[in-house]
PDB file of C-alpha atoms in Angstrom:
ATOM      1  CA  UNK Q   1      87.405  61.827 177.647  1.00 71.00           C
ATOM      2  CA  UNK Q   2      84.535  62.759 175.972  1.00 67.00           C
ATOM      3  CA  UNK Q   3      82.995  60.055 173.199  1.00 83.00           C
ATOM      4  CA  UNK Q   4      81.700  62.706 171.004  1.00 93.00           C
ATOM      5  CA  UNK Q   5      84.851  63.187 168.626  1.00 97.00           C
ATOM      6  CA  UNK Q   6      86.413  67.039 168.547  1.00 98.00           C
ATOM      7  CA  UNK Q   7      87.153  68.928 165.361  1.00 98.00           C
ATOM      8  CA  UNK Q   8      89.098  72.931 165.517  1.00 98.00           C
ATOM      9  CA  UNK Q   9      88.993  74.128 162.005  1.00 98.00           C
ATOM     10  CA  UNK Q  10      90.897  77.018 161.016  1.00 98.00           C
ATOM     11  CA  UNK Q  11      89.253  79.560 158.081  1.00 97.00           C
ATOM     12  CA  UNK Q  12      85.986  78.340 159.710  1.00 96.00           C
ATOM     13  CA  UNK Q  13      84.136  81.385 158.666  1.00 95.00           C
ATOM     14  CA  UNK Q  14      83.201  80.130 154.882  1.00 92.00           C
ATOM     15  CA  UNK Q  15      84.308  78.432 151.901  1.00 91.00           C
ATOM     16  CA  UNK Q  16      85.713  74.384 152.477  1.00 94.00           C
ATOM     17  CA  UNK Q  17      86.156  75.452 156.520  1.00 96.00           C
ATOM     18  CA  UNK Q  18      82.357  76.131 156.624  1.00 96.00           C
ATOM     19  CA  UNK Q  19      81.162  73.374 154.368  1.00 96.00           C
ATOM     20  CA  UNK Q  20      83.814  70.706 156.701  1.00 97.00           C
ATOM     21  CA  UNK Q  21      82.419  72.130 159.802  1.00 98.00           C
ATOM     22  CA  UNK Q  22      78.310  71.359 158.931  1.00 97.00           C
ATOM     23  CA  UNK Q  23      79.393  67.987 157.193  1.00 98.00           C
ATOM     24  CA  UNK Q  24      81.129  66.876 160.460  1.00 98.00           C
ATOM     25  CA  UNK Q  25      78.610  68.088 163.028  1.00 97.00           C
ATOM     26  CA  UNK Q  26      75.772  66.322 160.900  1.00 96.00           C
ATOM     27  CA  UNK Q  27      77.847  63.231 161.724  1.00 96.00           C
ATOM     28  CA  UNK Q  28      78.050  63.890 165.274  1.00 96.00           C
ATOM     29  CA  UNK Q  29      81.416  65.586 166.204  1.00 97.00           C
ATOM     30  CA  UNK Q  30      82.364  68.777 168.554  1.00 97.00           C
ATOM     31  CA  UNK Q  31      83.183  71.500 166.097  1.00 98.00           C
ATOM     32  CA  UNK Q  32      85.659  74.647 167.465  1.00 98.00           C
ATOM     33  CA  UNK Q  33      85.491  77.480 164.222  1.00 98.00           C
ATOM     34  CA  UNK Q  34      87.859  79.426 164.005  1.00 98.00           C
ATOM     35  CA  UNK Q  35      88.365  82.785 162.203  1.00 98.00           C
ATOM     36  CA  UNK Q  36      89.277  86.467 161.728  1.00 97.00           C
ATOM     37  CA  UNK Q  37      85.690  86.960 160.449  1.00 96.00           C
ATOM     38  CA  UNK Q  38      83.590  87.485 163.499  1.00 97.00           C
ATOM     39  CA  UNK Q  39      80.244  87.745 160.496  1.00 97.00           C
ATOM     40  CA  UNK Q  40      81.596  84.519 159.054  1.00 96.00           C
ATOM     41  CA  UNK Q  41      81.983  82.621 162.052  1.00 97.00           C
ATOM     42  CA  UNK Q  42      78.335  83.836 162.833  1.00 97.00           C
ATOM     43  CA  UNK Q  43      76.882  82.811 159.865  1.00 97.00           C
ATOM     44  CA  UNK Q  44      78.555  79.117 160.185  1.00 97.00           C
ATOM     45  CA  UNK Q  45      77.407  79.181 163.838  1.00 97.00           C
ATOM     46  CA  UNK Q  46      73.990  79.498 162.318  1.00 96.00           C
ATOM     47  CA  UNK Q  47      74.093  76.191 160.445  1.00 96.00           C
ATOM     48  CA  UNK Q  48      74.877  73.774 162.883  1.00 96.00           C
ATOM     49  CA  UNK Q  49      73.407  72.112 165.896  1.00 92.00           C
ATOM     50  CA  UNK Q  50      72.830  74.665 169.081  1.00 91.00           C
ATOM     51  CA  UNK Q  51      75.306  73.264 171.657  1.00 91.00           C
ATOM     52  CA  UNK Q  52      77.876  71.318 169.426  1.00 93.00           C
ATOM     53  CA  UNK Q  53      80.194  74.252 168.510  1.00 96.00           C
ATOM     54  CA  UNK Q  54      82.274  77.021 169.430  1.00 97.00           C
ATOM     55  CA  UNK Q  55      83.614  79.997 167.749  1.00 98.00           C
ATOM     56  CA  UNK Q  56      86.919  81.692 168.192  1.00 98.00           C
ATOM     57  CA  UNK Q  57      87.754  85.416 166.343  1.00 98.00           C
ATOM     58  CA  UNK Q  58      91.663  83.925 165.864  1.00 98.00           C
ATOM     59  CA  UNK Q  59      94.467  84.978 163.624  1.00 98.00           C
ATOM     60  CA  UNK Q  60      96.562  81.944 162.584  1.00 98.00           C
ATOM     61  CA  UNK Q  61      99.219  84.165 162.941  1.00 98.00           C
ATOM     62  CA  UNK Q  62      98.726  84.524 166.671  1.00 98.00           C
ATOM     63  CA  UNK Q  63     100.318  81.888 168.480  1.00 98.00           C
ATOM     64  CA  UNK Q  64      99.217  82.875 172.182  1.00 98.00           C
ATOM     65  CA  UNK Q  65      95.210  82.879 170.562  1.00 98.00           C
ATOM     66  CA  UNK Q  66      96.303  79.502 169.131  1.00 98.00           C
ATOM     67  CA  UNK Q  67      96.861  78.028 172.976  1.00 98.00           C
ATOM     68  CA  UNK Q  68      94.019  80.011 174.551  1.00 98.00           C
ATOM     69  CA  UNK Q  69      91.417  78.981 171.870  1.00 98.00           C
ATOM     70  CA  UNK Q  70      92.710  75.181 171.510  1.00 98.00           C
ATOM     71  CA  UNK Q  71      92.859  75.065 175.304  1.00 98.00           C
ATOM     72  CA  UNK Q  72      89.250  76.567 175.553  1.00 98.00           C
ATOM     73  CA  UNK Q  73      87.816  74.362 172.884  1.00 98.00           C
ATOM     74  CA  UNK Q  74      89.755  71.180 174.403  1.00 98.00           C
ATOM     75  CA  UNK Q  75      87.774  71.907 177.780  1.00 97.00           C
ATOM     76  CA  UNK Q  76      84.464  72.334 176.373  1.00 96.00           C
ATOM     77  CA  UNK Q  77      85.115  68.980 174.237  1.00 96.00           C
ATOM     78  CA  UNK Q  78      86.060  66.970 177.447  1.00 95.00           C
ATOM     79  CA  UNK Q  79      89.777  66.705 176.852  1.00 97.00           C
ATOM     80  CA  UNK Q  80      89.424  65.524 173.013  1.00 97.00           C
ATOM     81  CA  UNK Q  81      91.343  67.137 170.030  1.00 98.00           C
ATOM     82  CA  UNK Q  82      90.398  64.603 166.872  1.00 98.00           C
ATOM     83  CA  UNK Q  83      91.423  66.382 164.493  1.00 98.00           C
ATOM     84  CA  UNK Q  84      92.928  69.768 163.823  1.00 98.00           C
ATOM     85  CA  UNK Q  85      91.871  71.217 160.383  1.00 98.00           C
ATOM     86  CA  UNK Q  86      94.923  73.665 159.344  1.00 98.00           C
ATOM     87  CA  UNK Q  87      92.341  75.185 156.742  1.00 97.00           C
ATOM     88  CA  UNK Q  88      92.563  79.152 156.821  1.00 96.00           C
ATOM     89  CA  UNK Q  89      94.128  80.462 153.992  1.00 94.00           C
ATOM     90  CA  UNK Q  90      94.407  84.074 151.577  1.00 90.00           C
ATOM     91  CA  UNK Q  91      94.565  83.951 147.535  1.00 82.00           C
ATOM     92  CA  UNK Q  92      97.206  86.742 146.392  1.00 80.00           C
ATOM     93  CA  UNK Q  93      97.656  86.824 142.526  1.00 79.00           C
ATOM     94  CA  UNK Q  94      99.245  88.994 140.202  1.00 83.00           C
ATOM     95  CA  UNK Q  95     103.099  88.802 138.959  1.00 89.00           C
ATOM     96  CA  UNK Q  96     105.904  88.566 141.360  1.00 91.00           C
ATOM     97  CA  UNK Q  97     108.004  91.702 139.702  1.00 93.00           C
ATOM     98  CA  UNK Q  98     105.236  94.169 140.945  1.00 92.00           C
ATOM     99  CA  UNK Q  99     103.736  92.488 143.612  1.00 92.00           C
ATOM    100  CA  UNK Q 100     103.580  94.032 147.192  1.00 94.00           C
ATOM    101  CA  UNK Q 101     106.459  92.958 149.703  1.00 96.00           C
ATOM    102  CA  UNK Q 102     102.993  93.499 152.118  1.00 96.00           C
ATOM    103  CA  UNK Q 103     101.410  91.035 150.103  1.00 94.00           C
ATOM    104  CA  UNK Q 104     103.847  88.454 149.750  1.00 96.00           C
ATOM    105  CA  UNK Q 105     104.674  88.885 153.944  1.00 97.00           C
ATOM    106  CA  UNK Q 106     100.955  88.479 154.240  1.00 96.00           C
ATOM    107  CA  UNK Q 107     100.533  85.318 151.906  1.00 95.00           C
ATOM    108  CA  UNK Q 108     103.390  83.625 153.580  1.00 97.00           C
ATOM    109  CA  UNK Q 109     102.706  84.127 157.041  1.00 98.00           C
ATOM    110  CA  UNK Q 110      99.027  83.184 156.943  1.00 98.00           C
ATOM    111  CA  UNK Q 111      99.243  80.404 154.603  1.00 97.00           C
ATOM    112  CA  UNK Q 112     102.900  78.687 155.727  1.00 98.00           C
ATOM    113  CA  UNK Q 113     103.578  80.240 159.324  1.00 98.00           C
ATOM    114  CA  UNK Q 114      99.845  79.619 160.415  1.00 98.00           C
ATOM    115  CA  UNK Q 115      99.894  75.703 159.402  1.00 98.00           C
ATOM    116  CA  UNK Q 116     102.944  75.482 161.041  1.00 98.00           C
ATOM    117  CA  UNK Q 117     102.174  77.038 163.945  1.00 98.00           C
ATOM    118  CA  UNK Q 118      99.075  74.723 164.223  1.00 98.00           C
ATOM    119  CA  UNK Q 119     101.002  71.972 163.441  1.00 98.00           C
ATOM    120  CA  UNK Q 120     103.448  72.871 166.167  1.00 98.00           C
ATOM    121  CA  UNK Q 121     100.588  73.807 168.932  1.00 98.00           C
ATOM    122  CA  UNK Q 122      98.428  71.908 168.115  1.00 98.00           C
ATOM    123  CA  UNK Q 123     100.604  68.554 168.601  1.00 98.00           C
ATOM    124  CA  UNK Q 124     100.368  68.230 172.279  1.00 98.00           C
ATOM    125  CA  UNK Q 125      96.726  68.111 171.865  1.00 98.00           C
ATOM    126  CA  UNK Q 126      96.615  65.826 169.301  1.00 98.00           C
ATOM    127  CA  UNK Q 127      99.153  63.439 170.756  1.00 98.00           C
ATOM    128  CA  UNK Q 128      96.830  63.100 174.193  1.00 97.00           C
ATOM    129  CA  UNK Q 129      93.932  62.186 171.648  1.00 97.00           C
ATOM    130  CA  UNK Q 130      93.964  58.430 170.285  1.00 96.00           C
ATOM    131  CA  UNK Q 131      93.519  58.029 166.871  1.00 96.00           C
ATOM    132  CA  UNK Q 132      93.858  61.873 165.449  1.00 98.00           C
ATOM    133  CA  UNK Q 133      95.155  63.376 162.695  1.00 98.00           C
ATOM    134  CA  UNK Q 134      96.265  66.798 161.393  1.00 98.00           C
ATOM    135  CA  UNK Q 135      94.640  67.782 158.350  1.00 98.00           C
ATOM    136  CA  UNK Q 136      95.864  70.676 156.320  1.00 98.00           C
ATOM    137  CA  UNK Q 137      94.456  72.694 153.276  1.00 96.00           C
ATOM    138  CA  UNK Q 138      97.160  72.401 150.209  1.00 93.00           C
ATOM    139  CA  UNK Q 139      95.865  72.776 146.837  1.00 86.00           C
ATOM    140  CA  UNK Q 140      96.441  72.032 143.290  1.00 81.00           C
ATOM    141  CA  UNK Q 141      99.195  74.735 143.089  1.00 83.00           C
ATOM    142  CA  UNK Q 142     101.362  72.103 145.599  1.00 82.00           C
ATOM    143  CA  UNK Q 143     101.572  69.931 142.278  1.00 83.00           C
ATOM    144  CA  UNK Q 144     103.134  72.671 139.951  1.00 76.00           C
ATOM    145  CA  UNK Q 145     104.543  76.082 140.246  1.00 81.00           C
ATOM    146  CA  UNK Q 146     101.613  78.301 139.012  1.00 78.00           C
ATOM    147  CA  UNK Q 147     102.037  81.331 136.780  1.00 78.00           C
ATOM    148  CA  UNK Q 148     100.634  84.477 138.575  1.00 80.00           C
ATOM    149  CA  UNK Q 149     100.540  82.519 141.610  1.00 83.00           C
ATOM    150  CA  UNK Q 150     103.872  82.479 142.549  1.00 89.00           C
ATOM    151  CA  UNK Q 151     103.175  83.179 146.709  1.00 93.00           C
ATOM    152  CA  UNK Q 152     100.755  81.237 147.162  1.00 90.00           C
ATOM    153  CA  UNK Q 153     101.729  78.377 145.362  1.00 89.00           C
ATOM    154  CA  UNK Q 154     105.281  78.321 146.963  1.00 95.00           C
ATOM    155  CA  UNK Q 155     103.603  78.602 150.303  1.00 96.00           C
ATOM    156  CA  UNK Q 156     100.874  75.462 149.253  1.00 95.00           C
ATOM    157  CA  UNK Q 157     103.953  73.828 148.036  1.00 95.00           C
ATOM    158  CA  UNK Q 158     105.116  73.988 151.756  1.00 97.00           C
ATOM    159  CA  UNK Q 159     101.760  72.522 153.399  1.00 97.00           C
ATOM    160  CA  UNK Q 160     102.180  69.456 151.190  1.00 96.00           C
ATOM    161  CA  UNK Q 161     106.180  69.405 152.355  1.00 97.00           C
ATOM    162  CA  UNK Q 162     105.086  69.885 156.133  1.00 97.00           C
ATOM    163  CA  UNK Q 163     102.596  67.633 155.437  1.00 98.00           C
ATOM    164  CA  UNK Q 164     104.577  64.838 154.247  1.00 97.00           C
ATOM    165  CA  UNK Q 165     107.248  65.543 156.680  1.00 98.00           C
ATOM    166  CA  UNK Q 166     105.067  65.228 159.900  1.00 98.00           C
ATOM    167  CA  UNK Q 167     103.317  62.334 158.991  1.00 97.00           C
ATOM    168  CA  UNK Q 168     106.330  60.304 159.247  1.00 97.00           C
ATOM    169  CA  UNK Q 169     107.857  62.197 161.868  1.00 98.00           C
ATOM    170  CA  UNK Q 170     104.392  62.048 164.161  1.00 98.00           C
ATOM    171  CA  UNK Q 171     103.559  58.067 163.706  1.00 97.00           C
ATOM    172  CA  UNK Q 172     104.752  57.223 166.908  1.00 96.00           C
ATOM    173  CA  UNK Q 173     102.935  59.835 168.524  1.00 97.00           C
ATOM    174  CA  UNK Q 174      99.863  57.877 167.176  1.00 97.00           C
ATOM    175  CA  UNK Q 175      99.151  60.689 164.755  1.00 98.00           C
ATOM    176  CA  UNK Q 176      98.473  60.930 161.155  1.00 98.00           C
ATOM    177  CA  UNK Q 177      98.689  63.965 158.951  1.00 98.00           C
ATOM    178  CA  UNK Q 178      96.929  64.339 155.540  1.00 98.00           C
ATOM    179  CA  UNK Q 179      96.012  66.911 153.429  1.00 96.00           C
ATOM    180  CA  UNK Q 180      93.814  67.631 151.086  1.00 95.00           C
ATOM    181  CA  UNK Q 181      94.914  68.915 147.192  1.00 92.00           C
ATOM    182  CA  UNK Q 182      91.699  70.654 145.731  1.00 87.00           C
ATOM    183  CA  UNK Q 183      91.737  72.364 142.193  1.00 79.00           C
ATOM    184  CA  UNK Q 184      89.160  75.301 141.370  1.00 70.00           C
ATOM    185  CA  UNK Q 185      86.754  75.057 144.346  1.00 67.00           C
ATOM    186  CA  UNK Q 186      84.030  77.328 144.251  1.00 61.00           C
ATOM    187  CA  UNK Q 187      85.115  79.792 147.806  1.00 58.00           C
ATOM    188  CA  UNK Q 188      85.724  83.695 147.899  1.00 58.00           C
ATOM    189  CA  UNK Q 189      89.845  82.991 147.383  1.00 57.00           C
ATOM    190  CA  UNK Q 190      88.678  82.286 143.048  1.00 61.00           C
ATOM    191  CA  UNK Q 191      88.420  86.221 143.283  1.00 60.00           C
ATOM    192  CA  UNK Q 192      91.729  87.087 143.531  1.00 60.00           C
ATOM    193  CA  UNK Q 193      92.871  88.406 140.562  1.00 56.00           C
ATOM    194  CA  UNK Q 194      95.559  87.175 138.364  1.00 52.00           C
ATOM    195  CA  UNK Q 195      98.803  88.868 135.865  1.00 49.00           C
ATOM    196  CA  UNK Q 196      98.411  92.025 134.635  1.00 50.00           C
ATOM    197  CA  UNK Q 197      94.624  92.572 134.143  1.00 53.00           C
ATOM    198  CA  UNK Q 198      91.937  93.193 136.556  1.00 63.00           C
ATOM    199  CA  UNK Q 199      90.458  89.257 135.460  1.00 61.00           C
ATOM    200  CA  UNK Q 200      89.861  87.210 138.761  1.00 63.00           C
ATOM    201  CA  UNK Q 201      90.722  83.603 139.164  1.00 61.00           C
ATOM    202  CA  UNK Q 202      87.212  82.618 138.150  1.00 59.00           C
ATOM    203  CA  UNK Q 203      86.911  84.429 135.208  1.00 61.00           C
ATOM    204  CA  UNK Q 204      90.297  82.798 134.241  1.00 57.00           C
ATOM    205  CA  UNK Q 205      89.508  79.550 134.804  1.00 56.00           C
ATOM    206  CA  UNK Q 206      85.841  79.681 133.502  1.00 56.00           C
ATOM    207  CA  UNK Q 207      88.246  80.882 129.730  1.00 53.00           C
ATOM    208  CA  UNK Q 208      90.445  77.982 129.924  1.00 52.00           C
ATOM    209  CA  UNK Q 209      87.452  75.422 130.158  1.00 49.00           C
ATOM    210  CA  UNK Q 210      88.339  74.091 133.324  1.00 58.00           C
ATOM    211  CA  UNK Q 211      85.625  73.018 135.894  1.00 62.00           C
ATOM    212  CA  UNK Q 212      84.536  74.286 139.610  1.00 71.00           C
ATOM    213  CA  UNK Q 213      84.600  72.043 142.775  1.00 78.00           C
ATOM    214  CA  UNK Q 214      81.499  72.407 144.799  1.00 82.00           C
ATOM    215  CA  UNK Q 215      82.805  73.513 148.101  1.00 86.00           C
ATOM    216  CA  UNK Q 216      80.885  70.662 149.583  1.00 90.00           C
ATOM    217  CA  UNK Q 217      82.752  68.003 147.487  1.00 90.00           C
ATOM    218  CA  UNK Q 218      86.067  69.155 149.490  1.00 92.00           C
ATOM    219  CA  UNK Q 219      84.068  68.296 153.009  1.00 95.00           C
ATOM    220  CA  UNK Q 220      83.468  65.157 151.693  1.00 96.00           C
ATOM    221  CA  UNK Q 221      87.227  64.761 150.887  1.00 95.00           C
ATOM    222  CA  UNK Q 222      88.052  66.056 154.286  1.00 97.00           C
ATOM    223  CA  UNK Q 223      85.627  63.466 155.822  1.00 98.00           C
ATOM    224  CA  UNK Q 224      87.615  60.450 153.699  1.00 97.00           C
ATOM    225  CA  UNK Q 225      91.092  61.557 154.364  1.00 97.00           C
ATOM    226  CA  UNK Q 226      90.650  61.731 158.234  1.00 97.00           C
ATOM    227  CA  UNK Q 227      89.324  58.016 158.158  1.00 97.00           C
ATOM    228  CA  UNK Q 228      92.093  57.160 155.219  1.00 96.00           C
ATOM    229  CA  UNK Q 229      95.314  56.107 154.753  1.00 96.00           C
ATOM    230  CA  UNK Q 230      96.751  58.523 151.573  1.00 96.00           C
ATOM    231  CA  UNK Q 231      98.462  61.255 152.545  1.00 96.00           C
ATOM    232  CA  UNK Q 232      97.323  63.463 150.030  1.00 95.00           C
ATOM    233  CA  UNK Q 233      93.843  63.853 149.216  1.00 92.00           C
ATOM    234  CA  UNK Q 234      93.203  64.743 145.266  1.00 90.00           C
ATOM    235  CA  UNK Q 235      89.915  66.798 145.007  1.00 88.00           C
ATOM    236  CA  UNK Q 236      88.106  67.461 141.533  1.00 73.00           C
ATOM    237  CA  UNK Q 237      89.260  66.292 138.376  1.00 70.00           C
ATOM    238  CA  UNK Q 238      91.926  69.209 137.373  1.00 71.00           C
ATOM    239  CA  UNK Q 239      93.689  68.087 140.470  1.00 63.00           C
ATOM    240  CA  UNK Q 240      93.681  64.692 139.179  1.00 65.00           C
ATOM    241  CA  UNK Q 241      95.090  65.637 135.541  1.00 69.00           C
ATOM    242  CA  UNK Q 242      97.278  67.834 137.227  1.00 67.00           C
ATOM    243  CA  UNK Q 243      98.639  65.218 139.428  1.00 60.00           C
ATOM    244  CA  UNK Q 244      98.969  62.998 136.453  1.00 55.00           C
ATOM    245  CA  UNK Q 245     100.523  65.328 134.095  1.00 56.00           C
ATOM    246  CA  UNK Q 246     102.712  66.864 136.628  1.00 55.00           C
ATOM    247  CA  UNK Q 247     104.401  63.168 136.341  1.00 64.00           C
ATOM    248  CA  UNK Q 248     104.067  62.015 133.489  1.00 54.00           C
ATOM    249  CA  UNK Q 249     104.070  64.871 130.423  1.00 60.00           C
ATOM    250  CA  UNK Q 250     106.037  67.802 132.180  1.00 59.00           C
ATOM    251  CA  UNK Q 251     106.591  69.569 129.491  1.00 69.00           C
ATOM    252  CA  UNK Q 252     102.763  69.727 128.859  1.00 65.00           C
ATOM    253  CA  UNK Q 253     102.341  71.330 132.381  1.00 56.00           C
ATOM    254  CA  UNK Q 254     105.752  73.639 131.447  1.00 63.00           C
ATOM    255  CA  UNK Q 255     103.911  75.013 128.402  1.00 68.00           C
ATOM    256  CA  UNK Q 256     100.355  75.747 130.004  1.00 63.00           C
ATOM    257  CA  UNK Q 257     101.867  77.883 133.016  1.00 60.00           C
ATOM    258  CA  UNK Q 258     103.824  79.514 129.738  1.00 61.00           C
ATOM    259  CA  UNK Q 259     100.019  80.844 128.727  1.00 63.00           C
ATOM    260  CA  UNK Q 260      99.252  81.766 132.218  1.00 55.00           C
ATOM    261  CA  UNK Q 261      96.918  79.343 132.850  1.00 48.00           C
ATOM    262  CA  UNK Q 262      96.744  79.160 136.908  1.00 44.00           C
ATOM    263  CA  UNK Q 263      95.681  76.456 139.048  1.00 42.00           C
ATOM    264  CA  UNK Q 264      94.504  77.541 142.640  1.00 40.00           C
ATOM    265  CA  UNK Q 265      92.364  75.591 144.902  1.00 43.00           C
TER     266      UNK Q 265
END
C-alpha cells in the first residue's frame, strides 16, 4: 500500500465536499472528487496540489460508476481507501401537501439511496484499508423533524440511523463510521426555498437570528471526526442548542417548527 492516506468524497464539486477536499490535501492525503458537476469538480481541481487528486463526473445514484470510480481511484492511490466521505447531497423545501412526487423521489434517492449505496460499495474497500472510516454528511435536521423540510430531513434522519447502525455493525471489520451534524453552513443547498413563499433558506434563517457556519469550519469537523471517537460530529452552535434542546425542552423545539422555523445544514 501506498503511505500517502486516500480520501473519495462525494458532492466534491463545492460547498463542505470542496472545503474537506483542500483541507485534507494541505495535510497530505490522496483526494478522489466526486460529482455530477463536471464545472465544480474543475474548479476544486484547481485548488489543490497538481498530482494528488482525481475527479470523477458520478451520480451517487449510479451504483456501476460507484465501482468503476472507487476502483479507479483505489489504483491510482496504491490500493488505499482511508476514508470514504458520503457527502453529496440536494436541499428540497417547501410543504409536503404540494410538493413534487419528482422532488421527493429525487431528495430520497440522492440523499438516502446514495449514502447507502456508498456505504454498501464502498465497504470492501474500506475493510482492505487499516484504520478507515466512513464518514457521512447528516445535518441538524437528523436532530428534529423540520417544518418545510420534511424530505430532506427524514432522509438526514436516515444518514444518522445508517450511521449509527454501521458503526457497530462494521467494528470488526476494523472500520469506524461517523458523521458529521452541521446547522446553517454557508453552501448553495441555504437556497432552497422554504413553505409557501418564494423566501430561501438563508433569508429564513438570517429572520430568525440564527448564525452561518463557514463552510470551512465543517472541514475542520470532518478532519476531527475521522481521527475521533464520537459518532456524531456537532458543527456550529445551532446544532449544539439543537442537540441540547432536542433532549432536554421538547416542547421548546415542538413550538419553533410550529412557526416554521427550519433547521438545514
Amino acid at each position: 500500500m501506498s503511505e500517502a492516506k486516500a480520501i473519495f468524497i462525494t458532492g466534491g464539486g463545492s460547498g463542505i465536499g470542496q472545503a474537506t477536499a483542500k483541507l485534507f490535501a494541505s495535510r497530505g492525503w490522496r483526494v478522489g472528487l466526486a460529482d455530477v458537476n463536471r464545472a465544480g469538480l474543475a474548479e476544486t481541481l484547481a485548488m489543490l496540489p497538481a498530482g494528488m487528486v482525481e475527479t470523477y463526473v458520478m451520480d451517487v445514484r449510479d451504483r456501476e460508476a460507484w465501482v468503476v470510480n472507487l476502483d479507479a481511484f483505489v489504483r491510482s492511490s496504491g490500493g488505499r481507501l482511508d476514508v470514504l466521505f458520503n457527502n453529496a447531497g440536494v436541499g428540497t423545501g417547501g410543504p409536503l401537501a404540494t410538493m413534487s412526487f419528482e422532488d421527493i423521489d429525487r431528495t430520497v434517492s440522492i440523499n438516502l439511496m446514495g449514502v447507502l449505496n456508498g456505504a454498501r460499495i464502498g465497504h470492501a474497500y474500506l475493510a482492505k484499508t487499516p484504520g478507515s472510516c466512513l464518514l457521512n454528511t447528516a445535518s441538524a435536521s437528523a436532530i428534529y423533524g423540520s417544518a418545510g423540510l420534511v424530505p430532506y430531513s427524514a432522509t438526514k434522519f436516515g444518514v444518522r440511523a445508517l450511521t449509527e447502525g454501521l458503526d457497530g455493525e462494521w467494528a470488526a471489520d476494523g472500520i469506524r463510521v461517523r458523521d458529521l451534524v452541521p446547522s446553517f453552513i454557508e453552501t448553495p443547498l441555504l437556497n432552497a426555498t422554504t413553505g409557501d413563499s418564494n423566501r430561501s433558506v438563508r433569508e429564513s434563517v438570517v429572520a430568525a437570528g440564527l448564525e452561518l457556519t463557514p463552510v470551512d469550519a465543517v472541514a475542520e469537523a470532518a478532519w476531527a471526526a475521522v481521527h475521533g471517537d464520537k459518532v456524531h460530529t456537532y458543527v456550529g452552535k445551532t446544532a449544539r442548542r439543537m442537540a441540547f434542546a432536542a433532549r432536554w425542552m421538547p416542547g421548546s423545539m415542538r413550538k419553533m417548527m410550529r412557526r416554521g422555523v427550519v433547521n438545514e445544514g
